[in-house]
mmCIF file of C-alpha atoms in Angstrom:
data_model
loop_
_atom_site.group_PDB
_atom_site.id
_atom_site.type_symbol
_atom_site.label_atom_id
_atom_site.label_comp_id
_atom_site.label_asym_id
_atom_site.label_seq_id
_atom_site.Cartn_x
_atom_site.Cartn_y
_atom_site.Cartn_z
ATOM 1 C CA MET H 1 164.536 184.688 202.011
ATOM 2 C CA ASN H 2 166.801 183.269 204.712
ATOM 3 C CA THR H 3 170.502 183.420 205.548
ATOM 4 C CA PHE H 4 171.347 180.588 203.154
ATOM 5 C CA GLY H 5 169.696 182.383 200.245
ATOM 6 C CA VAL H 6 167.449 179.450 199.352
ATOM 7 C CA ILE H 7 164.155 180.561 197.899
ATOM 8 C CA ASP H 8 162.661 177.409 196.423
ATOM 9 C CA PHE H 9 163.295 173.962 197.872
ATOM 10 C CA ARG H 10 162.013 172.271 194.731
ATOM 11 C CA ASP H 11 165.366 172.724 193.013
ATOM 12 C CA GLU H 12 167.419 169.645 193.889
ATOM 13 C CA PHE H 13 170.735 171.531 193.765
ATOM 14 C CA TYR H 14 169.689 173.803 196.607
ATOM 15 C CA VAL H 15 168.005 171.059 198.605
ATOM 16 C CA LYS H 16 171.102 168.860 198.376
ATOM 17 C CA ASN H 17 173.469 171.645 199.420
ATOM 18 C CA PHE H 18 171.186 172.827 202.179
ATOM 19 C CA ARG H 19 170.657 169.274 203.507
ATOM 20 C CA ARG H 20 174.385 168.559 203.567
ATOM 21 C CA TRP H 21 175.075 171.822 205.370
ATOM 22 C CA ALA H 22 172.390 170.889 207.903
ATOM 23 C CA VAL H 23 173.969 167.435 208.377
ATOM 24 C CA ILE H 24 177.313 168.988 209.299
ATOM 25 C CA LYS H 25 175.674 171.602 211.564
ATOM 26 C CA PHE H 26 173.531 169.069 213.441
ATOM 27 C CA LEU H 27 176.266 166.447 213.798
ATOM 28 C CA CYS H 28 178.745 169.013 215.133
ATOM 29 C CA ARG H 29 176.321 170.060 217.872
ATOM 30 C CA ASP H 30 177.020 166.706 219.539
ATOM 31 C CA THR H 31 180.023 166.432 221.853
ATOM 32 C CA LYS H 32 181.451 163.538 219.776
ATOM 33 C CA PHE H 33 181.795 165.831 216.795
ATOM 34 C CA ASN H 34 182.309 169.273 218.334
ATOM 35 C CA SER H 35 185.790 169.400 216.790
ATOM 36 C CA GLY H 36 184.436 168.298 213.398
ATOM 37 C CA VAL H 37 182.775 165.411 211.599
ATOM 38 C CA SER H 38 184.540 163.209 209.077
ATOM 39 C CA LEU H 39 183.584 163.337 205.423
ATOM 40 C CA GLU H 40 182.641 159.646 205.444
ATOM 41 C CA LYS H 41 180.301 159.870 208.443
ATOM 42 C CA ALA H 42 178.612 163.046 207.227
ATOM 43 C CA ALA H 43 178.111 161.490 203.780
ATOM 44 C CA PHE H 44 176.714 158.350 205.430
ATOM 45 C CA VAL H 45 174.129 160.379 207.373
ATOM 46 C CA ASP H 46 173.223 162.266 204.192
ATOM 47 C CA PHE H 47 172.726 158.940 202.403
ATOM 48 C CA LEU H 48 170.384 157.757 205.144
ATOM 49 C CA LEU H 49 168.376 160.994 205.015
ATOM 50 C CA CYS H 50 167.866 160.440 201.284
ATOM 51 C CA ASN H 51 166.741 156.856 201.858
ATOM 52 C CA PRO H 52 164.192 156.925 204.690
ATOM 53 C CA ASN H 53 163.211 153.269 204.325
ATOM 54 C CA VAL H 54 166.860 152.192 204.603
ATOM 55 C CA MET H 55 167.299 154.537 207.569
ATOM 56 C CA GLN H 56 164.269 152.962 209.265
ATOM 57 C CA LYS H 57 165.710 149.462 208.763
ATOM 58 C CA PHE H 58 169.145 150.680 209.892
ATOM 59 C CA LEU H 59 167.736 152.147 213.129
ATOM 60 C CA THR H 60 165.701 149.012 213.751
ATOM 61 C CA THR H 61 168.828 146.856 213.258
ATOM 62 C CA PHE H 62 170.512 148.717 216.125
ATOM 63 C CA GLY H 63 167.363 148.712 218.255
ATOM 64 C CA ARG H 64 166.947 152.489 218.052
ATOM 65 C CA THR H 65 163.348 152.545 216.826
ATOM 66 C CA GLN H 66 160.320 150.379 216.354
ATOM 67 C CA GLN H 67 158.140 152.923 214.574
ATOM 68 C CA ALA H 68 157.399 152.809 210.886
ATOM 69 C CA LEU H 69 157.947 155.956 208.880
ATOM 70 C CA ASN H 70 154.991 157.508 207.101
ATOM 71 C CA LEU H 71 156.534 157.661 203.643
ATOM 72 C CA ASP H 72 153.625 159.665 202.222
ATOM 73 C CA GLU H 73 154.748 162.736 204.159
ATOM 74 C CA LEU H 74 158.376 162.636 203.021
ATOM 75 C CA LEU H 75 159.939 164.731 200.308
ATOM 76 C CA TYR H 76 162.345 161.931 199.400
ATOM 77 C CA ARG H 77 161.575 158.284 198.728
ATOM 78 C CA ASP H 78 164.271 155.638 198.751
ATOM 79 C CA ASN H 79 166.514 156.023 195.763
ATOM 80 C CA ILE H 80 168.655 153.010 196.612
ATOM 81 C CA GLU H 81 166.385 150.864 194.426
ATOM 82 C CA TYR H 82 167.443 152.912 191.417
ATOM 83 C CA GLY H 83 171.142 152.233 191.854
ATOM 84 C CA SER H 84 171.895 154.974 194.360
ATOM 85 C CA VAL H 85 174.791 154.330 196.713
ATOM 86 C CA GLN H 86 176.551 156.383 199.323
ATOM 87 C CA GLU H 87 178.476 158.881 197.224
ATOM 88 C CA VAL H 88 181.328 160.422 199.170
ATOM 89 C CA SER H 89 182.837 162.273 196.195
ATOM 90 C CA ASP H 90 179.587 164.133 195.443
ATOM 91 C CA PHE H 91 179.279 165.020 199.128
ATOM 92 C CA ALA H 92 182.880 166.283 199.056
ATOM 93 C CA LYS H 93 182.095 168.525 196.056
ATOM 94 C CA THR H 94 179.165 170.028 197.945
ATOM 95 C CA CYS H 95 181.429 170.575 200.961
ATOM 96 C CA SER H 96 183.998 172.384 198.825
ATOM 97 C CA LEU H 97 181.234 174.738 197.650
ATOM 98 C CA LEU H 98 180.091 175.276 201.256
ATOM 99 C CA VAL H 99 183.704 175.973 202.325
ATOM 100 C CA LYS H 100 184.096 178.495 199.502
ATOM 101 C CA LYS H 101 180.892 180.253 200.605
ATOM 102 C CA SER H 102 182.119 180.188 204.262
ATOM 103 C CA TYR H 103 179.254 178.065 205.583
ATOM 104 C CA ILE H 104 181.634 175.362 206.832
ATOM 105 C CA GLY H 105 185.348 174.950 207.451
ATOM 106 C CA PHE H 106 187.643 171.934 207.262
ATOM 107 C CA LYS H 107 190.831 170.593 208.768
ATOM 108 C CA ARG H 108 192.862 167.402 208.859
ATOM 109 C CA MET H 109 192.710 165.364 212.059
ATOM 110 C CA GLU H 110 194.502 162.048 212.402
ATOM 111 C CA GLY H 111 194.725 161.615 208.624
ATOM 112 C CA GLU H 112 191.032 162.369 208.076
ATOM 113 C CA VAL H 113 189.336 165.402 206.596
ATOM 114 C CA VAL H 114 186.780 166.759 209.067
ATOM 115 C CA PHE H 115 184.263 169.520 208.567
ATOM 116 C CA PHE H 116 182.926 171.963 211.109
ATOM 117 C CA PRO H 117 180.213 174.595 210.822
ATOM 118 C CA LYS H 118 180.916 178.304 210.673
ATOM 119 C CA GLU H 119 178.809 180.757 212.635
ATOM 120 C CA VAL H 120 176.039 180.959 210.066
ATOM 121 C CA HIS H 121 172.677 179.943 211.475
ATOM 122 C CA LEU H 122 170.277 177.517 209.873
ATOM 123 C CA PRO H 123 166.795 178.867 209.331
ATOM 124 C CA ASN H 124 164.653 177.038 211.863
ATOM 125 C CA GLU H 125 161.302 178.050 210.385
ATOM 126 C CA VAL H 126 161.559 175.369 207.695
ATOM 127 C CA ASN H 127 159.724 172.104 208.470
ATOM 128 C CA LEU H 128 162.232 170.119 206.434
ATOM 129 C CA VAL H 129 165.049 171.339 208.706
ATOM 130 C CA LYS H 130 163.099 170.230 211.778
ATOM 131 C CA ARG H 131 162.570 166.774 210.282
ATOM 132 C CA TRP H 132 166.263 166.404 209.399
ATOM 133 C CA GLU H 133 167.255 167.508 212.890
ATOM 134 C CA ALA H 134 164.966 164.882 214.464
ATOM 135 C CA GLU H 135 166.249 162.120 212.173
ATOM 136 C CA ILE H 136 169.890 163.044 212.785
ATOM 137 C CA GLY H 137 169.107 163.017 216.507
ATOM 138 C CA LEU H 138 168.078 159.366 216.159
ATOM 139 C CA LEU H 139 171.275 158.558 214.238
ATOM 140 C CA LEU H 140 173.721 160.400 216.526
ATOM 141 C CA PRO H 141 174.097 157.662 219.170
ATOM 142 C CA LEU H 142 175.191 155.263 216.418
ATOM 143 C CA MET H 143 177.763 157.566 214.827
ATOM 144 C CA GLY H 144 180.393 156.600 217.397
ATOM 145 C CA LYS H 145 180.696 153.234 215.644
ATOM 146 C CA SER H 146 183.266 152.775 212.914
ATOM 147 C CA ILE H 147 182.235 153.532 209.365
ATOM 148 C CA ASN H 148 182.819 149.843 208.507
ATOM 149 C CA VAL H 149 180.292 148.711 211.121
ATOM 150 C CA LEU H 150 177.804 151.271 209.817
ATOM 151 C CA HIS H 151 178.306 150.212 206.188
ATOM 152 C CA ASN H 152 178.067 146.520 207.033
ATOM 153 C CA SER H 153 174.774 147.048 208.811
ATOM 154 C CA ILE H 154 173.367 148.697 205.667
ATOM 155 C CA LEU H 155 174.601 145.833 203.495
ATOM 156 C CA LYS H 156 173.021 143.345 205.888
ATOM 157 C CA VAL H 157 169.725 145.259 205.730
ATOM 158 C CA SER H 158 169.693 145.601 201.936
ATOM 159 C CA ASN H 159 170.662 141.954 201.365
ATOM 160 C CA GLY H 160 167.946 140.730 203.690
ATOM 161 C CA SER H 161 170.354 138.957 206.058
#
């Protein structure tokens, strides 16, 4: 058992909540987001983590990587083919649960809701956490761009432009 109370990662509810908490924690470690990360950007990163093939194409579009992902080793396959889209409202519901449990906090900055981590530590013995941290590390340099630029690059990738 760890500080988050997650016992079995096979239950999607726990994986989703844990992953979204990790997204906020890892993004807020960067100086760009040390005062908090916006709901839209955190949800965008979560979407990319759930769609590794799209993330690979996204990173390649911005010249951040040339490597191909080994999809056989991943817990998640792309779910964009099955009608999945970036769902900000579902991410917001998860964040409200994490706020209630005191894993994250929130505030309004310049008309935007931003989230910041509380002083609860992620378990670092979990391989999945290490993978998410590495993938978010690749995405961090691109998160300074506007959410419109980020969305448009995904649309360009998925439409084959």
